[in-house]
Coordinates of C-alpha atoms in Angstrom, one line a residue:
M1 CA -16.6 38.2 -19.8
E2 CA -15.0 34.9 -19.9
T3 CA -16.5 32.1 -22.2
P4 CA -17.3 29.1 -20.5
L5 CA -15.7 26.1 -21.4
T6 CA -18.2 23.2 -23.1
L7 CA -18.1 19.9 -21.9
A8 CA -19.4 16.5 -22.6
I9 CA -20.6 13.6 -20.2
I10 CA -19.8 10.3 -21.1
G11 CA -21.4 8.0 -17.8
A12 CA -23.9 10.2 -16.2
G13 CA -23.4 7.8 -13.0
Q14 CA -21.8 8.3 -9.4
R15 CA -18.2 9.4 -10.8
G16 CA -20.1 11.8 -14.2
K17 CA -22.6 13.6 -11.4
A18 CA -19.9 14.6 -9.3
Y19 CA -17.2 16.3 -11.9
A20 CA -20.2 17.8 -13.4
R21 CA -21.6 19.6 -10.6
Y22 CA -18.6 22.0 -10.9
A23 CA -20.9 23.5 -14.1
L24 CA -23.5 24.5 -11.6
S25 CA -21.4 26.7 -9.2
H26 CA -19.3 27.8 -11.6
P27 CA -20.7 28.8 -15.0
E28 CA -18.7 31.4 -15.9
K29 CA -16.1 28.6 -15.9
C30 CA -17.8 25.7 -17.9
K31 CA -21.3 24.2 -19.1
V32 CA -22.2 20.9 -19.3
I33 CA -24.1 20.5 -23.2
A34 CA -23.9 16.6 -24.1
V35 CA -24.5 13.5 -21.9
A36 CA -24.2 10.4 -23.2
E37 CA -25.8 7.2 -20.5
P38 CA -28.1 4.1 -21.6
R39 CA -29.8 4.3 -18.4
P40 CA -33.0 6.4 -19.0
K41 CA -33.9 7.8 -16.2
T42 CA -30.3 8.6 -14.9
R43 CA -29.8 10.2 -18.4
Q44 CA -32.5 12.7 -18.1
I45 CA -32.0 13.9 -14.4
M46 CA -28.3 14.8 -16.1
V47 CA -30.5 16.9 -18.9
D48 CA -32.9 18.2 -16.6
T49 CA -30.3 19.7 -14.2
H50 CA -27.8 21.0 -16.7
S51 CA -30.7 21.8 -19.6
I52 CA -29.6 19.6 -22.4
S53 CA -30.4 20.3 -25.3
P54 CA -31.9 17.1 -27.2
S55 CA -29.6 17.3 -30.5
M56 CA -26.9 16.6 -27.8
V57 CA -28.6 13.8 -25.3
F58 CA -27.1 10.1 -26.6
E59 CA -27.5 6.8 -25.4
S60 CA -23.8 5.3 -25.6
W61 CA -20.9 6.4 -26.6
E62 CA -20.9 5.2 -29.6
D63 CA -23.5 7.4 -31.0
F64 CA -21.7 10.0 -29.7
V65 CA -18.5 9.1 -31.7
R66 CA -20.3 9.0 -34.3
S67 CA -22.1 12.1 -34.3
S68 CA -18.7 14.0 -33.1
A69 CA -17.5 12.6 -36.5
D70 CA -20.1 13.4 -38.5
S71 CA -19.4 16.9 -37.5
I72 CA -15.9 16.8 -38.0
A73 CA -16.4 15.7 -41.8
A74 CA -19.0 18.2 -42.0
A75 CA -16.8 21.0 -40.8
I76 CA -13.8 20.0 -42.5
T77 CA -15.5 20.2 -46.2
S78 CA -17.7 23.3 -45.5
R79 CA -16.3 25.9 -46.4
S80 CA -17.3 29.9 -45.9
A81 CA -17.1 32.6 -48.1
D82 CA -13.4 33.2 -48.3
G83 CA -12.5 29.8 -48.4
N84 CA -11.1 29.2 -44.4
L85 CA -12.6 26.5 -43.1
C86 CA -15.3 27.0 -40.4
G87 CA -14.7 25.6 -37.6
P88 CA -12.9 21.3 -36.4
G89 CA -16.3 20.5 -35.5
R90 CA -16.1 18.7 -32.2
L91 CA -19.3 19.4 -30.4
T92 CA -18.1 20.6 -27.7
D93 CA -14.3 21.5 -26.1
A94 CA -14.0 18.7 -23.9
V95 CA -14.9 15.3 -22.8
L96 CA -15.4 13.3 -19.4
V97 CA -15.3 10.1 -19.5
A98 CA -16.8 8.4 -16.6
V99 CA -18.4 4.9 -17.2
Q100 CA -16.8 1.5 -16.9
D101 CA -13.8 0.5 -16.2
S102 CA -13.3 -1.3 -19.1
M103 CA -14.8 1.0 -21.4
H104 CA -12.6 3.7 -20.6
A105 CA -9.7 2.0 -24.0
P106 CA -11.7 2.2 -26.5
I107 CA -13.4 5.2 -25.8
V108 CA -10.5 8.0 -24.8
T109 CA -8.6 6.4 -28.0
A110 CA -11.6 7.4 -30.2
L111 CA -12.4 11.1 -28.7
A112 CA -8.5 11.3 -28.7
A113 CA -8.6 10.9 -32.2
Q114 CA -11.2 13.3 -32.6
G115 CA -8.4 16.1 -30.8
Y116 CA -11.0 16.2 -27.6
H117 CA -9.3 17.3 -24.5
I118 CA -10.4 13.8 -22.1
L119 CA -10.4 13.4 -18.4
C120 CA -11.1 10.0 -17.6
E121 CA -12.4 8.9 -14.5
K122 CA -9.3 6.3 -12.4
P123 CA -8.2 3.9 -13.2
M124 CA -6.7 4.7 -16.8
A125 CA -8.2 1.4 -18.1
T126 CA -8.0 -2.5 -16.8
S127 CA -4.9 -4.2 -18.8
P128 CA -1.6 -2.6 -19.4
E129 CA -1.2 -2.7 -23.2
D130 CA -4.3 -0.4 -22.7
C131 CA -2.6 1.5 -20.6
I132 CA 0.2 2.6 -23.0
R133 CA -2.4 2.0 -26.1
M134 CA -4.2 5.5 -24.1
T135 CA -1.0 7.4 -23.3
D136 CA 0.2 7.2 -27.0
A137 CA -3.5 8.0 -28.4
V138 CA -3.5 10.6 -26.4
K139 CA 0.6 11.8 -26.9
R140 CA -0.3 11.6 -30.8
S141 CA -3.5 13.9 -30.3
G142 CA -1.5 17.0 -28.3
T143 CA -4.9 17.9 -26.5
I144 CA -4.9 17.9 -22.9
F145 CA -5.6 14.7 -20.4
G146 CA -6.0 14.1 -17.2
I147 CA -6.8 11.3 -14.9
G148 CA -9.8 11.1 -12.2
H149 CA -6.3 10.4 -9.3
V150 CA -8.3 12.8 -7.8
L151 CA -6.6 13.0 -4.0
R152 CA -3.7 15.0 -5.8
Y153 CA -6.0 17.7 -6.2
S154 CA -7.4 18.3 -2.4
P155 CA -6.1 21.0 -0.5
Y156 CA -5.2 18.3 1.9
N157 CA -2.3 17.2 -0.6
K158 CA -1.5 20.1 -2.0
D159 CA -0.9 21.8 2.1
I160 CA 1.1 17.9 1.6
M161 CA 3.3 18.9 -1.3
K162 CA 4.2 22.4 0.0
I163 CA 6.0 20.4 2.8
I164 CA 7.4 18.2 1.1
Q165 CA 9.1 20.9 -1.1
S166 CA 9.5 23.0 1.0
R167 CA 12.2 20.3 2.6
Q168 CA 11.2 22.5 6.1
L169 CA 11.6 19.1 7.2
G170 CA 14.4 17.4 5.5
D171 CA 14.3 14.3 3.2
I172 CA 11.8 11.9 2.9
V173 CA 13.0 8.4 4.1
N174 CA 9.8 6.1 4.3
I175 CA 6.1 6.6 4.0
V176 CA 3.1 4.4 5.7
H177 CA 0.2 4.7 3.8
V178 CA -3.5 2.7 4.4
E179 CA -6.4 3.1 2.4
P180 CA -9.5 1.9 5.2
V181 CA -12.0 1.4 2.7
G182 CA -15.0 0.7 4.9
Y183 CA -16.9 -3.0 5.4
F184 CA -20.2 -2.1 3.9
H185 CA -18.5 0.2 1.0
F186 CA -16.7 -3.0 0.2
A187 CA -19.7 -5.2 0.3
H188 CA -21.4 -2.9 -2.0
S189 CA -18.5 -2.2 -3.9
Y190 CA -16.3 -5.1 -4.0
V191 CA -18.4 -8.4 -3.5
R192 CA -21.5 -7.4 -4.9
G193 CA -21.3 -4.5 -7.2
N194 CA -19.6 -3.5 -10.6
W195 CA -15.8 -3.9 -9.4
S196 CA -16.3 -7.3 -7.7
T197 CA -15.0 -9.3 -10.4
E198 CA -11.7 -9.3 -12.0
K199 CA -13.0 -10.8 -15.3
E200 CA -15.8 -7.6 -15.3
S201 CA -13.3 -5.1 -14.2
S202 CA -10.0 -5.5 -12.7
F203 CA -8.3 -6.6 -9.1
S204 CA -9.0 -4.7 -6.0
L205 CA -5.7 -2.9 -6.2
M206 CA -5.8 -1.2 -9.2
T207 CA -10.2 -0.5 -8.9
K208 CA -9.5 0.9 -5.7
S209 CA -6.1 1.9 -4.9
C210 CA -4.4 3.5 -8.3
H211 CA -4.8 6.5 -7.1
D212 CA -3.3 5.1 -3.5
I213 CA 0.0 4.2 -5.1
D214 CA -0.2 7.7 -7.3
I215 CA -0.3 10.2 -4.4
L216 CA 2.7 7.9 -3.0
C217 CA 4.6 8.6 -6.3
N218 CA 3.8 12.0 -6.3
Y219 CA 5.1 12.7 -3.3
L220 CA 8.4 11.1 -3.9
S221 CA 8.3 13.0 -7.3
T222 CA 10.2 16.1 -5.9
S223 CA 12.7 14.5 -5.9
A224 CA 12.8 12.7 -9.1
S225 CA 12.4 9.5 -7.4
K226 CA 10.7 6.6 -8.8
P227 CA 9.7 3.1 -8.5
V228 CA 11.7 0.6 -9.0
R229 CA 11.2 -2.2 -7.0
V230 CA 7.8 -3.6 -5.7
S231 CA 6.6 -6.7 -3.6
S232 CA 3.2 -7.2 -2.8
F233 CA 0.6 -9.5 -0.7
G234 CA -2.8 -10.1 0.1
S235 CA -6.3 -12.7 -0.3
L236 CA -10.3 -12.7 -0.5
S237 CA -10.1 -13.9 2.9
H238 CA -13.3 -13.1 3.7
F239 CA -16.6 -13.0 1.4
R240 CA -16.0 -16.8 0.8
K241 CA -18.9 -19.5 1.1
A242 CA -17.3 -20.7 3.7
H243 CA -17.3 -17.4 6.4
K244 CA -21.2 -17.7 5.6
P245 CA -23.3 -17.5 8.9
M246 CA -24.9 -21.1 9.8
E247 CA -28.1 -19.2 11.0
A248 CA -28.5 -17.7 7.2
G249 CA -29.4 -20.8 6.2
A250 CA -30.0 -22.0 2.4
A251 CA -31.0 -18.1 1.6
K252 CA -29.4 -16.7 -1.4
K253 CA -30.8 -13.2 -1.0
C254 CA -30.7 -10.8 2.0
L255 CA -34.1 -10.3 1.8
E256 CA -35.2 -13.7 1.7
C257 CA -32.6 -14.4 5.0
P258 CA -33.4 -14.7 8.8
I259 CA -30.8 -12.8 9.4
Q260 CA -31.2 -9.6 7.6
D261 CA -31.3 -7.5 10.5
V262 CA -28.8 -8.2 12.3
C263 CA -26.0 -9.5 9.4
T264 CA -23.3 -7.1 9.0
Y265 CA -23.5 -7.2 5.1
S266 CA -27.1 -7.0 4.9
A267 CA -28.5 -6.0 1.9
K268 CA -31.6 -4.7 3.3
K269 CA -29.5 -2.2 6.2
I270 CA -27.1 -1.5 4.0
Y271 CA -29.7 0.0 1.1
L272 CA -33.5 -0.2 2.2
D273 CA -33.2 0.8 5.9
P274 CA -31.3 4.7 4.9
V275 CA -34.2 4.8 2.3
S276 CA -36.5 4.2 4.2
R277 CA -35.3 7.4 6.7
G278 CA -35.5 9.4 3.8
I279 CA -31.6 9.1 2.8
L280 CA -31.6 8.7 -0.8
S281 CA -28.0 9.1 -1.9
W282 CA -24.9 6.7 -2.5
P283 CA -24.8 3.4 -1.8
A284 CA -28.8 3.3 -2.6
S285 CA -28.5 5.9 -5.3
A286 CA -26.0 3.4 -6.9
I287 CA -28.1 0.3 -7.6
T288 CA -31.4 2.7 -9.5
D289 CA -31.6 4.2 -12.4
G290 CA -32.9 7.5 -11.1
T291 CA -33.3 8.6 -7.7
P292 CA -33.6 5.7 -5.6
D293 CA -37.1 4.6 -3.2
I294 CA -38.6 1.9 -1.1
E295 CA -39.9 0.1 -4.4
S296 CA -36.9 1.5 -6.8
V297 CA -34.1 -0.3 -3.8
N298 CA -36.5 -3.0 -3.4
D299 CA -36.9 -4.3 -6.4
A300 CA -32.9 -4.0 -7.2
L301 CA -32.3 -6.2 -4.3
E302 CA -34.9 -9.0 -5.6
T303 CA -33.8 -9.1 -9.1
G304 CA -30.0 -7.8 -8.9
R305 CA -27.2 -8.4 -7.8
Y306 CA -26.9 -6.1 -4.8
G307 CA -29.3 -8.0 -3.3
L308 CA -26.7 -11.6 -3.1
C309 CA -25.5 -12.7 -0.1
V310 CA -22.4 -11.7 0.3
Y311 CA -21.2 -15.0 0.9
E312 CA -23.0 -16.4 -2.2
S313 CA -21.5 -13.6 -4.4
P314 CA -19.2 -14.5 -7.3
N315 CA -16.7 -12.1 -6.3
D316 CA -13.0 -13.2 -6.6
V317 CA -11.0 -9.7 -5.7
V318 CA -8.8 -9.8 -2.7
D319 CA -10.2 -8.2 0.3
H320 CA -6.6 -7.2 1.4
Q321 CA -3.5 -6.4 0.6
V322 CA -0.2 -4.6 1.6
V323 CA 2.3 -3.3 -1.3
N324 CA 6.3 -2.5 -0.5
L325 CA 7.8 0.2 -2.6
E326 CA 11.4 0.9 -3.0
F327 CA 12.3 4.4 -4.9
S328 CA 15.0 5.4 -6.8
S329 CA 16.7 7.1 -4.5
G330 CA 16.5 4.8 -1.5
Q331 CA 13.2 6.1 -0.1
T332 CA 10.8 3.4 0.7
C333 CA 6.4 3.1 1.1
S334 CA 4.4 0.9 2.3
F335 CA 0.7 0.9 1.7
T336 CA -2.0 -1.2 3.3
M337 CA -5.6 -1.4 1.5
V338 CA -8.1 -3.1 3.7
A339 CA -11.9 -3.4 3.1
F340 CA -13.0 -3.9 7.0
T341 CA -13.2 -0.3 8.7
E342 CA -15.5 1.6 9.9
L343 CA -13.9 4.7 8.1
I344 CA -14.8 4.9 4.8
C345 CA -11.7 6.1 2.1
E346 CA -10.2 8.6 5.1
R347 CA -6.9 7.1 4.2
Q348 CA -4.1 7.3 7.1
T349 CA -0.7 8.7 6.5
R350 CA 2.7 8.6 7.8
I351 CA 6.1 10.4 5.9
H352 CA 9.0 10.1 7.3
F353 CA 11.7 12.6 6.8
T354 CA 15.7 13.5 8.0
H355 CA 14.6 16.0 10.1
G356 CA 10.8 15.4 11.2
E357 CA 7.8 13.8 10.5
L358 CA 3.9 14.2 9.3
I359 CA 0.9 12.4 10.6
G360 CA -1.9 12.9 8.0
N361 CA -5.8 11.5 8.4
M362 CA -7.3 13.5 5.2
E363 CA -8.6 15.9 6.7
T364 CA -6.1 17.3 9.1
F365 CA -2.3 16.4 9.7
T366 CA 0.4 17.3 12.0
T367 CA 4.1 18.2 11.3
T368 CA 7.0 17.8 13.9
D369 CA 10.6 19.0 13.5
F370 CA 13.0 17.1 15.6
K371 CA 15.6 20.2 15.7
A372 CA 12.7 21.7 18.1
L373 CA 12.5 18.9 20.4
T374 CA 14.4 18.0 23.4
V375 CA 16.7 14.7 23.9
R376 CA 16.2 14.1 27.3
P377 CA 12.5 11.1 27.2
S378 CA 11.9 13.2 30.8
E379 CA 11.7 16.5 28.4
Q380 CA 10.0 15.3 25.6
M381 CA 6.8 17.2 25.7
N382 CA 7.8 20.1 23.1
D383 CA 7.1 24.0 24.1
G384 CA 4.4 24.2 21.0
K385 CA 6.4 25.2 18.9
A386 CA 7.6 21.7 17.6
T387 CA 4.6 20.3 16.7
K388 CA 2.1 21.8 14.4
L389 CA -1.9 21.5 13.0
H390 CA -2.5 21.9 10.1
T391 CA -6.3 22.3 9.3
P392 CA -6.8 22.3 5.3
V393 CA -9.7 24.4 4.3
I394 CA -11.8 21.8 2.5
D395 CA -15.0 22.0 0.6
Q396 CA -17.3 19.4 2.4
M397 CA -19.7 19.7 -0.9
S398 CA -16.7 18.0 -3.0
G399 CA -16.3 14.4 -2.4
H400 CA -12.3 12.7 -1.7
G401 CA -11.4 16.1 0.3
G402 CA -12.4 18.3 -2.0
G403 CA -10.2 16.1 -4.6
D404 CA -13.1 16.2 -7.1
I405 CA -13.9 19.6 -7.3
G406 CA -9.4 20.7 -7.2
L407 CA -9.9 18.1 -10.3
I408 CA -12.2 19.0 -12.5
A409 CA -11.3 23.0 -11.9
A410 CA -7.5 22.0 -13.1
F411 CA -8.8 20.3 -16.0
V412 CA -11.2 23.3 -16.6
Q413 CA -7.8 25.7 -16.6
A414 CA -6.1 23.9 -18.2
V415 CA -8.0 23.3 -21.5
K416 CA -9.0 26.6 -21.4
E417 CA -5.1 28.2 -21.0
G418 CA -3.6 24.7 -23.1
R419 CA -1.6 24.1 -20.4
Q420 CA -1.1 20.3 -19.1
D421 CA 1.5 22.0 -16.6
I422 CA -1.5 23.4 -14.6
L423 CA -3.1 19.6 -14.1
G424 CA 0.8 18.8 -12.4
I425 CA 1.1 15.5 -14.4
T426 CA 1.1 14.6 -18.3
A427 CA 0.1 10.7 -19.6
D428 CA 3.1 9.8 -19.0
D429 CA 3.1 10.4 -15.8
V430 CA -0.3 8.4 -15.2
L431 CA 0.9 5.4 -17.5
A432 CA 4.1 5.2 -14.8
S433 CA 1.7 5.4 -11.6
H434 CA -0.7 3.0 -13.1
L435 CA 2.4 0.4 -14.4
T436 CA 3.4 0.3 -10.3
V437 CA -0.4 -0.8 -9.9
F438 CA 0.2 -3.7 -12.5
A439 CA 3.6 -5.0 -11.3
A440 CA 2.5 -4.9 -7.8
E441 CA -0.2 -7.4 -8.9
Q442 CA 2.3 -9.8 -10.7
S443 CA 4.5 -9.9 -7.5
R444 CA 1.4 -10.8 -5.4
L445 CA 0.1 -12.9 -7.8
Q446 CA 3.8 -15.1 -8.8
G447 CA 5.3 -14.3 -5.1
R448 CA 8.0 -12.6 -6.2
V449 CA 10.3 -9.3 -5.9
V450 CA 9.3 -7.5 -9.3
D451 CA 11.5 -4.3 -10.7
V452 CA 9.0 -2.1 -12.0
E453 CA 11.4 -1.2 -15.2
M454 CA 11.5 -4.6 -16.8
F455 CA 7.9 -5.3 -15.9
E456 CA 6.9 -2.4 -18.5
A457 CA 9.9 -3.6 -21.0
E458 CA 7.9 -7.3 -21.1
V459 CA 4.6 -5.7 -21.8
R460 CA 6.0 -3.4 -24.4
G461 CA 8.4 -6.7 -25.6
R462 CA 4.9 -8.8 -26.1
M463 CA 2.7 -5.7 -27.8
A464 CA 5.5 -5.8 -30.4
K465 CA 5.2 -9.7 -31.0
A466 CA 1.6 -9.4 -31.4

């Protein structure tokens, strides 16, 4: 009988719950036996859902690490009758880190030092220096490390990788990739929410789209091609006070605003109205402690940041950005992140090969084999053999097109077998894609093309001098 892997959840919010859900559907694979979460109701929901013992419930990650240190110390000093160590003393086999971005570095380095296998939500960290420190810590520990680049693990992208690896359409020459964030999603997360300012979190290319840059790197990894040069442009164009509708007058909060029922970004429309219709999921579930209801949502809008007018909020991250990448084997990629879309995170991708092309939307994709096409314009309609529709089987209960479940399943299996390769990525790979994102942001800020290798050398040089 298979022994389930034991897991601790550090941060029981949306992402923590998304990964922990796998333990409920596959109890033979893993079990959540510990949680660290400061919000009482949110913490209790995790405790109740997974029947966690009171001794394994912590109000902070620091409490978890301290308890773990005590347990490890006790195991080292305690010996059985035959003189062997009783065990490593760690509280769980692995830890899922799903807290705010700026907290990742200290938590991961502390857990790695204690020998835990770690799955960390993206992004890795909010500075290139911390990313490097985390990578070094994980490599020293020799444990399994995964990152929340969930796009890699969706059935959709796995099938795309099979097409790329088969080389049936030739070699990749160019990729065009678009991330439509969604107009109210951007307002929730990047204007009002936790990722609205660089000081509190990081720039939006990192917090929203680091796994988009990563998936481009993944597509081209089959040819051992790496990003070498990057340029980027973008700005905060709309969510500024200058664009506040005149009809809103002096109102700073949506519930006090005369146009709260018609404003595109009305907090009443985004949070309160859906809950009044019985819709208790995201985004309303993200602004309350515990399950949202009319009273708790109304209180959150009246007293907190999510009730602020988007044009009065102190946000400073860009709402649109383009990134151009050149890879070491000559391939080029263009990536666009834009807030102003109806689609929510349903990426649009075109991959151009030497003998065909692939066009996808995160659910289905088509491949066209140029060898099966006719040349004459009047005969461009092919007989159905040139273009094929691919429809990957997607778990609709899992976020990111099945990527959430795909990642946690791969991580659990990697830990069980002690094989980092099951995740298809190393700590160095994670670091490389993150440094590319940091380099892209430097390009945007400085208005110049940035050499990725030189950027990394500059960061490491600063660290050596510090």
